[in-house]
Short mmCIF file of C-alpha atoms in Angstrom, two decimals:
data_model
loop_
_atom_site.label_atom_id
_atom_site.label_comp_id
_atom_site.label_asym_id
_atom_site.label_seq_id
_atom_site.Cartn_x
_atom_site.Cartn_y
_atom_site.Cartn_z
CA MET S 1 121.62 145.20 -32.12
CA ASN S 2 118.73 142.80 -31.51
CA PHE S 3 116.02 145.39 -32.06
CA ASP S 4 113.18 145.07 -34.54
CA LEU S 5 113.57 148.37 -36.42
CA GLU S 6 110.31 147.99 -38.32
CA GLN S 7 108.41 147.54 -35.07
CA LEU S 8 110.27 150.40 -33.39
CA LYS S 9 109.37 152.74 -36.27
CA LYS S 10 105.67 152.23 -35.47
CA ASP S 11 106.03 153.48 -31.88
CA HIS S 12 106.07 157.27 -31.48
CA LYS S 13 108.54 156.97 -28.58
CA THR S 14 111.11 155.07 -30.62
CA SER S 15 110.37 155.97 -34.26
CA TYR S 16 112.90 158.86 -34.44
CA PHE S 17 115.73 156.72 -33.03
CA ALA S 18 114.85 153.78 -35.26
CA LEU S 19 114.89 155.97 -38.39
CA GLU S 20 118.16 157.59 -37.33
CA TYR S 21 119.72 154.17 -36.69
CA GLU S 22 118.55 153.00 -40.11
CA ARG S 23 120.17 156.09 -41.69
CA LEU S 24 123.46 155.39 -39.91
CA VAL S 25 123.46 151.76 -41.10
CA SER S 26 122.95 152.96 -44.67
CA GLU S 27 125.73 155.55 -44.30
CA GLU S 28 128.05 152.93 -42.83
CA LYS S 29 127.44 150.67 -45.83
CA LYS S 30 128.25 153.49 -48.27
CA VAL S 31 131.53 154.32 -46.52
CA MET S 32 132.61 150.67 -46.60
CA GLU S 33 131.77 150.43 -50.31
CA MET S 34 133.79 153.60 -50.92
CA VAL S 35 136.86 152.05 -49.29
CA THR S 36 136.48 148.91 -51.38
CA GLY S 37 136.77 151.05 -54.51
CA ASP S 38 139.69 153.19 -53.28
CA GLU S 39 142.10 151.98 -50.55
CA SER S 40 143.69 155.47 -50.36
CA LEU S 41 140.59 156.59 -48.47
CA ARG S 42 141.10 153.94 -45.74
CA ASP S 43 142.25 156.34 -42.97
CA LEU S 44 139.44 158.79 -43.67
CA ALA S 45 136.92 155.96 -43.84
CA ASP S 46 138.10 154.44 -40.55
CA GLU S 47 137.57 157.75 -38.80
CA GLU S 48 134.10 158.10 -40.31
CA LEU S 49 133.17 154.50 -39.44
CA GLN S 50 134.27 155.03 -35.84
CA ASN S 51 132.09 158.15 -35.61
CA ILE S 52 129.11 156.21 -37.01
CA ARG S 53 129.72 153.40 -34.52
CA PHE S 54 129.69 155.85 -31.59
CA GLN S 55 126.38 157.31 -32.81
CA LYS S 56 124.85 153.85 -33.23
CA GLU S 57 125.91 152.82 -29.72
CA ALA S 58 124.38 156.00 -28.28
CA ILE S 59 121.07 155.27 -30.03
CA GLU S 60 121.15 151.64 -28.84
CA ARG S 61 121.50 152.82 -25.23
CA GLN S 62 118.57 155.23 -25.63
CA LEU S 63 116.38 152.54 -27.18
CA GLU S 64 117.27 150.11 -24.38
CA GLU S 65 116.24 152.70 -21.77
CA ILE S 66 112.90 153.35 -23.51
CA LEU S 67 112.11 149.64 -23.90
CA LYS S 68 113.11 148.94 -20.29
CA ALA S 69 110.76 151.70 -19.10
CA ASP S 70 107.98 150.23 -21.27
CA GLU S 71 108.51 146.77 -19.76
CA GLU S 72 108.35 148.22 -16.26
CA GLU S 73 105.09 150.02 -17.08
CA ILE S 74 103.59 146.73 -18.27
CA GLU S 75 104.37 145.20 -14.88
CA PHE S 76 103.67 148.35 -12.87
CA PRO S 77 101.21 150.50 -14.85
CA ASN S 78 100.82 154.17 -14.06
CA GLU S 79 97.03 153.96 -13.82
CA VAL S 80 94.87 152.19 -11.25
CA VAL S 81 91.29 152.06 -10.04
CA LEU S 82 91.05 152.18 -6.24
CA GLU S 83 87.81 150.66 -4.98
CA VAL S 84 86.65 150.65 -1.36
CA ARG S 85 83.73 148.61 0.00
CA ALA S 86 82.15 148.82 3.43
CA GLY S 87 82.34 145.55 5.36
CA ALA S 88 81.14 144.54 8.81
CA GLY S 89 79.92 147.34 11.06
CA GLY S 90 76.86 148.92 9.47
CA ASP S 91 76.86 152.72 9.23
CA GLU S 92 80.25 152.96 10.94
CA ALA S 93 81.75 150.71 8.24
CA SER S 94 80.27 152.90 5.50
CA LEU S 95 81.68 156.00 7.19
CA PHE S 96 85.11 154.37 7.50
CA ALA S 97 85.03 153.36 3.81
CA LEU S 98 84.42 156.98 2.82
CA GLU S 99 87.23 158.13 5.10
CA LEU S 100 89.60 155.67 3.42
CA VAL S 101 88.65 157.05 0.00
CA GLU S 102 89.38 160.58 1.28
CA MET S 103 92.69 159.39 2.79
CA TYR S 104 93.88 157.97 -0.52
CA GLU S 105 92.64 161.03 -2.39
CA ARG S 106 94.76 163.26 -0.15
CA TYR S 107 97.76 160.96 -0.58
CA THR S 108 97.23 161.24 -4.33
CA ASP S 109 97.29 165.03 -4.07
CA ASN S 110 100.47 164.88 -1.96
CA ARG S 111 102.21 162.92 -4.73
CA SER S 112 100.85 165.23 -7.47
CA TRP S 113 99.06 162.33 -9.14
CA ASN S 114 95.78 162.90 -10.97
CA SER S 115 92.60 161.39 -9.56
CA LYS S 116 88.88 161.54 -10.18
CA HIS S 117 85.85 159.86 -8.68
CA LEU S 118 84.21 157.11 -10.71
CA ASP S 119 81.64 156.93 -7.92
CA GLU S 120 81.51 157.72 -4.20
CA TYR S 121 83.75 154.80 -3.21
CA THR S 122 85.92 154.49 -6.32
CA LEU S 123 88.87 156.56 -7.55
CA GLU S 124 90.70 156.48 -10.84
CA ILE S 125 94.33 157.47 -10.19
CA LYS S 126 97.03 158.21 -12.75
CA GLY S 127 100.67 159.00 -12.05
CA LYS S 128 104.23 157.73 -12.05
CA ASP S 129 104.69 154.59 -9.93
CA VAL S 130 101.05 154.64 -8.80
CA TYR S 131 100.57 150.87 -8.92
CA LYS S 132 104.06 150.10 -7.64
CA LEU S 133 103.36 152.18 -4.50
CA LEU S 134 99.69 151.35 -3.90
CA ARG S 135 99.59 147.63 -4.78
CA PHE S 136 100.01 146.50 -1.16
CA GLU S 137 96.94 148.47 -0.02
CA THR S 138 94.63 145.70 -1.26
CA GLY S 139 92.90 143.89 1.58
CA VAL S 140 90.68 144.39 4.64
CA HIS S 141 91.27 147.53 6.70
CA ARG S 142 89.88 147.40 10.24
CA VAL S 143 88.99 150.38 12.44
CA GLN S 144 88.59 150.36 16.21
CA ARG S 145 87.06 153.48 17.76
CA ILE S 146 84.14 154.94 19.67
CA PRO S 147 81.49 156.06 17.16
CA ALA S 148 79.95 159.51 17.62
CA THR S 149 76.56 157.84 18.20
CA GLU S 150 77.91 155.56 20.97
CA LYS S 151 76.53 156.77 24.34
CA ASN S 152 78.27 154.24 26.62
CA GLY S 153 81.79 154.82 25.37
CA ARG S 154 82.22 151.35 23.90
CA ILE S 155 84.83 150.73 21.24
CA HIS S 156 83.34 149.37 18.01
CA THR S 157 85.19 147.38 15.35
CA SER S 158 84.29 147.88 11.69
CA THR S 159 85.91 146.93 8.42
CA ALA S 160 86.25 148.07 4.83
CA SER S 161 88.00 146.30 1.96
CA VAL S 162 90.30 148.05 -0.50
CA ALA S 163 91.11 146.81 -4.00
CA ILE S 164 93.87 148.31 -6.16
CA LEU S 165 93.09 147.40 -9.77
CA PRO S 166 95.95 148.08 -12.23
CA ILE S 167 94.77 149.29 -15.63
CA ARG S 168 97.15 147.65 -18.08
CA LYS S 169 97.64 148.64 -21.71
CA ARG S 170 97.94 144.97 -22.58
CA SER S 171 96.20 142.12 -20.80
CA LYS S 172 96.09 138.35 -21.19
CA ILE S 173 92.42 138.36 -20.17
CA GLU S 174 90.10 137.64 -23.09
CA ILE S 175 86.37 138.27 -22.79
CA ASN S 176 83.82 136.51 -24.96
CA PRO S 177 81.31 139.15 -26.14
CA THR S 178 78.46 136.69 -25.50
CA ASP S 179 79.44 136.69 -21.80
CA LEU S 180 78.68 140.41 -21.52
CA GLU S 181 75.44 142.18 -20.77
CA MET S 182 75.55 145.90 -21.49
CA GLU S 183 73.16 148.60 -20.33
CA TYR S 184 73.06 152.31 -21.08
CA SER S 185 71.54 155.05 -18.96
CA ARG S 186 71.71 158.77 -18.38
CA SER S 187 74.51 160.06 -16.22
CA GLY S 188 73.32 161.80 -13.08
CA GLY S 189 74.74 164.90 -11.44
CA ALA S 190 74.37 168.64 -11.39
CA GLY S 191 74.88 170.54 -14.62
CA GLY S 192 73.26 172.52 -17.39
CA GLN S 193 70.24 171.80 -19.53
CA ASN S 194 71.95 168.95 -21.43
CA VAL S 195 72.57 166.84 -18.33
CA ASN S 196 70.69 163.50 -18.40
CA LYS S 197 69.45 164.00 -21.98
CA VAL S 198 71.95 161.55 -23.52
CA GLU S 199 72.48 157.98 -22.34
CA THR S 200 76.25 158.11 -21.77
CA ALA S 201 76.51 155.99 -18.59
CA VAL S 202 77.48 152.37 -19.23
CA ARG S 203 76.95 149.29 -17.07
CA LEU S 204 78.68 146.02 -17.91
CA ILE S 205 77.76 142.68 -16.37
CA HIS S 206 80.09 139.71 -16.82
CA LYS S 207 77.62 136.84 -16.71
CA PRO S 208 80.02 133.97 -15.81
CA THR S 209 81.32 135.76 -12.68
CA GLY S 210 78.49 138.18 -11.93
CA ILE S 211 80.98 141.08 -11.80
CA ASP S 212 79.13 144.35 -12.31
CA VAL S 213 80.95 147.49 -13.54
CA ARG S 214 79.50 150.95 -14.12
CA SER S 215 81.20 154.00 -15.63
CA THR S 216 79.78 157.52 -15.74
CA SER S 217 82.96 159.61 -15.57
CA GLU S 218 83.51 160.03 -19.32
CA ARG S 219 81.51 162.45 -21.49
CA SER S 220 80.66 159.96 -24.22
CA GLN S 221 79.05 156.55 -24.29
CA LEU S 222 82.11 155.18 -26.12
CA GLY S 223 84.43 156.62 -23.48
CA ASN S 224 82.43 155.07 -20.64
CA ARG S 225 82.22 151.74 -22.44
CA GLU S 226 86.01 151.64 -22.84
CA LYS S 227 86.49 152.69 -19.21
CA ALA S 228 84.05 150.05 -17.95
CA MET S 229 85.74 147.38 -20.05
CA SER S 230 89.21 148.26 -18.73
CA ILE S 231 87.92 148.09 -15.13
CA LEU S 232 86.18 144.77 -15.82
CA ILE S 233 89.41 143.31 -17.24
CA ALA S 234 91.30 144.55 -14.16
CA LYS S 235 88.74 142.88 -11.86
CA LEU S 236 88.90 139.61 -13.76
CA GLN S 237 92.69 139.73 -13.59
CA MET S 238 92.52 140.28 -9.81
CA LEU S 239 90.16 137.32 -9.51
CA GLN S 240 92.60 135.16 -11.47
CA ASP S 241 95.57 136.39 -9.38
CA GLU S 242 93.73 135.57 -6.14
CA GLU S 243 93.02 132.04 -7.36
CA GLU S 244 96.69 131.61 -8.25
CA ALA S 245 97.76 132.89 -4.82
CA LYS S 246 95.50 130.36 -3.07
CA LYS S 247 97.20 127.50 -4.94
CA TYR S 248 100.48 128.46 -3.31
CA SER S 249 99.18 129.41 0.13
CA GLY S 250 102.05 127.58 1.83
CA ASP S 251 104.68 129.78 0.23
CA ARG S 252 106.50 132.51 2.14
CA LYS S 253 104.97 135.13 -0.16
CA SER S 254 101.48 134.21 0.94
CA GLN S 255 102.47 134.94 4.53
CA ILE S 256 103.42 138.52 3.69
CA GLY S 257 100.41 139.27 1.53
CA THR S 258 98.40 137.45 -1.09
CA ALA S 259 96.91 140.62 -2.66
CA ASP S 260 93.51 139.14 -1.84
CA ARG S 261 90.96 141.78 -0.83
CA SER S 262 89.56 139.39 1.81
CA GLU S 263 92.89 139.28 3.68
CA LYS S 264 93.00 141.39 6.88
CA ILE S 265 96.01 143.64 6.44
CA ARG S 266 95.76 146.71 8.66
CA THR S 267 94.13 148.00 11.87
CA TYR S 268 93.45 151.66 12.71
CA ASN S 269 93.12 151.86 16.50
CA PHE S 270 91.90 155.37 17.30
CA PRO S 271 91.87 155.18 21.16
CA GLN S 272 95.52 154.11 21.13
CA ASP S 273 96.46 156.40 18.21
CA ARG S 274 98.04 153.46 16.41
CA VAL S 275 97.95 152.04 12.89
CA THR S 276 99.32 148.49 12.58
CA ASP S 277 100.10 146.56 9.43
CA HIS S 278 99.81 142.88 10.27
CA ARG S 279 101.88 141.63 7.32
CA ILE S 280 105.13 143.36 8.27
CA LYS S 281 104.21 143.70 11.98
CA GLN S 282 104.91 147.43 12.16
CA SER S 283 102.93 150.22 13.81
CA TRP S 284 102.73 154.01 13.42
CA SER S 285 101.21 156.77 15.53
CA ASN S 286 99.45 160.01 14.49
CA ILE S 287 96.23 158.61 13.04
CA PRO S 288 94.88 162.14 12.21
CA GLY S 289 97.92 162.74 9.99
CA ILE S 290 97.66 159.33 8.37
CA MET S 291 93.95 159.81 7.63
CA ASN S 292 94.92 163.18 6.14
CA GLY S 293 96.96 161.37 3.49
CA ASN S 294 100.37 161.24 5.16
CA LEU S 295 101.00 157.64 4.11
CA ASP S 296 104.62 157.90 3.01
CA LYS S 297 106.10 156.08 6.03
CA ILE S 298 103.60 153.23 5.72
CA ILE S 299 104.02 152.93 1.94
CA GLU S 300 107.83 152.99 2.24
CA ALA S 301 107.78 150.35 5.00
CA MET S 302 105.57 148.11 2.85
CA GLN S 303 107.93 148.46 -0.11
CA ALA S 304 110.93 147.62 2.08
CA GLY S 305 109.22 144.85 4.06
CA VAL S 306 107.15 143.00 1.49
CA VAL S 307 109.38 143.51 -1.54
CA GLY S 308 112.52 142.81 0.50
CA ASP S 309 111.13 139.53 1.86
CA ALA S 310 110.00 138.45 -1.60
CA GLU S 311 113.45 139.14 -3.10
CA GLU S 312 115.17 137.02 -0.43
CA GLU S 313 113.34 133.86 -1.55
#
């Protein structure tokens, strides 16, 4: 077994199995020493050694499954921040951005994931396979429809950009403390007499990039600082990934999605009751249902189309 038992004993998910494996190794050694001292016990020892070997193999399989799941979570974490920004289109773009947030919130409920608002346009979502399923939602979403304020019946086009930021337990991004500017303020919102009396809200500014992150969702200043830092790291990672994607813009993968939030990926055409994803060139009807969070068909098609194309290369 090529496992580091000492390291495995430090992890609560593997510590029991590592200790049990260590016990079996010790027991195996004692049985072999017993045989060395008395060959008449060979048959009994062989039976015992075989039983120990079966137990060790069972533990090895369990440890492999746990470590494989951990590796998958590193690549596809079960926590993301979904951020929507209004683009071109004025008030209609802002309205569409809010509708997208509501759409994803309903999809989250449908999948029994946990979500909470970090602000009006930002959701924190936790759940199994959340990043694996939502990662292809990053990009520009375009809406074509007749706004309620439009008197002449003209179709307007507006946009909103979506970013799916995976929150990883381990990241290669390192931040120099001198590059950070940190501000504290009182969290707003309705509540009792203690609301706004303590400065728990945290705002982080990464001076080299100008990225600005604010967290008010946690009850303590420490909690909001940690949350803001994890979001900042996720944004810096996305920035780095986008730069990497641009270097290889001629590759097949770039043609099916660069994960760049400036890439136009989907159009919601209300008059024609059609949603089209431009990367896989597929369309779906029933916009009211889709906006109500019924995204399964689109998400499944993206997994099959984008992932399938990438695996063929």
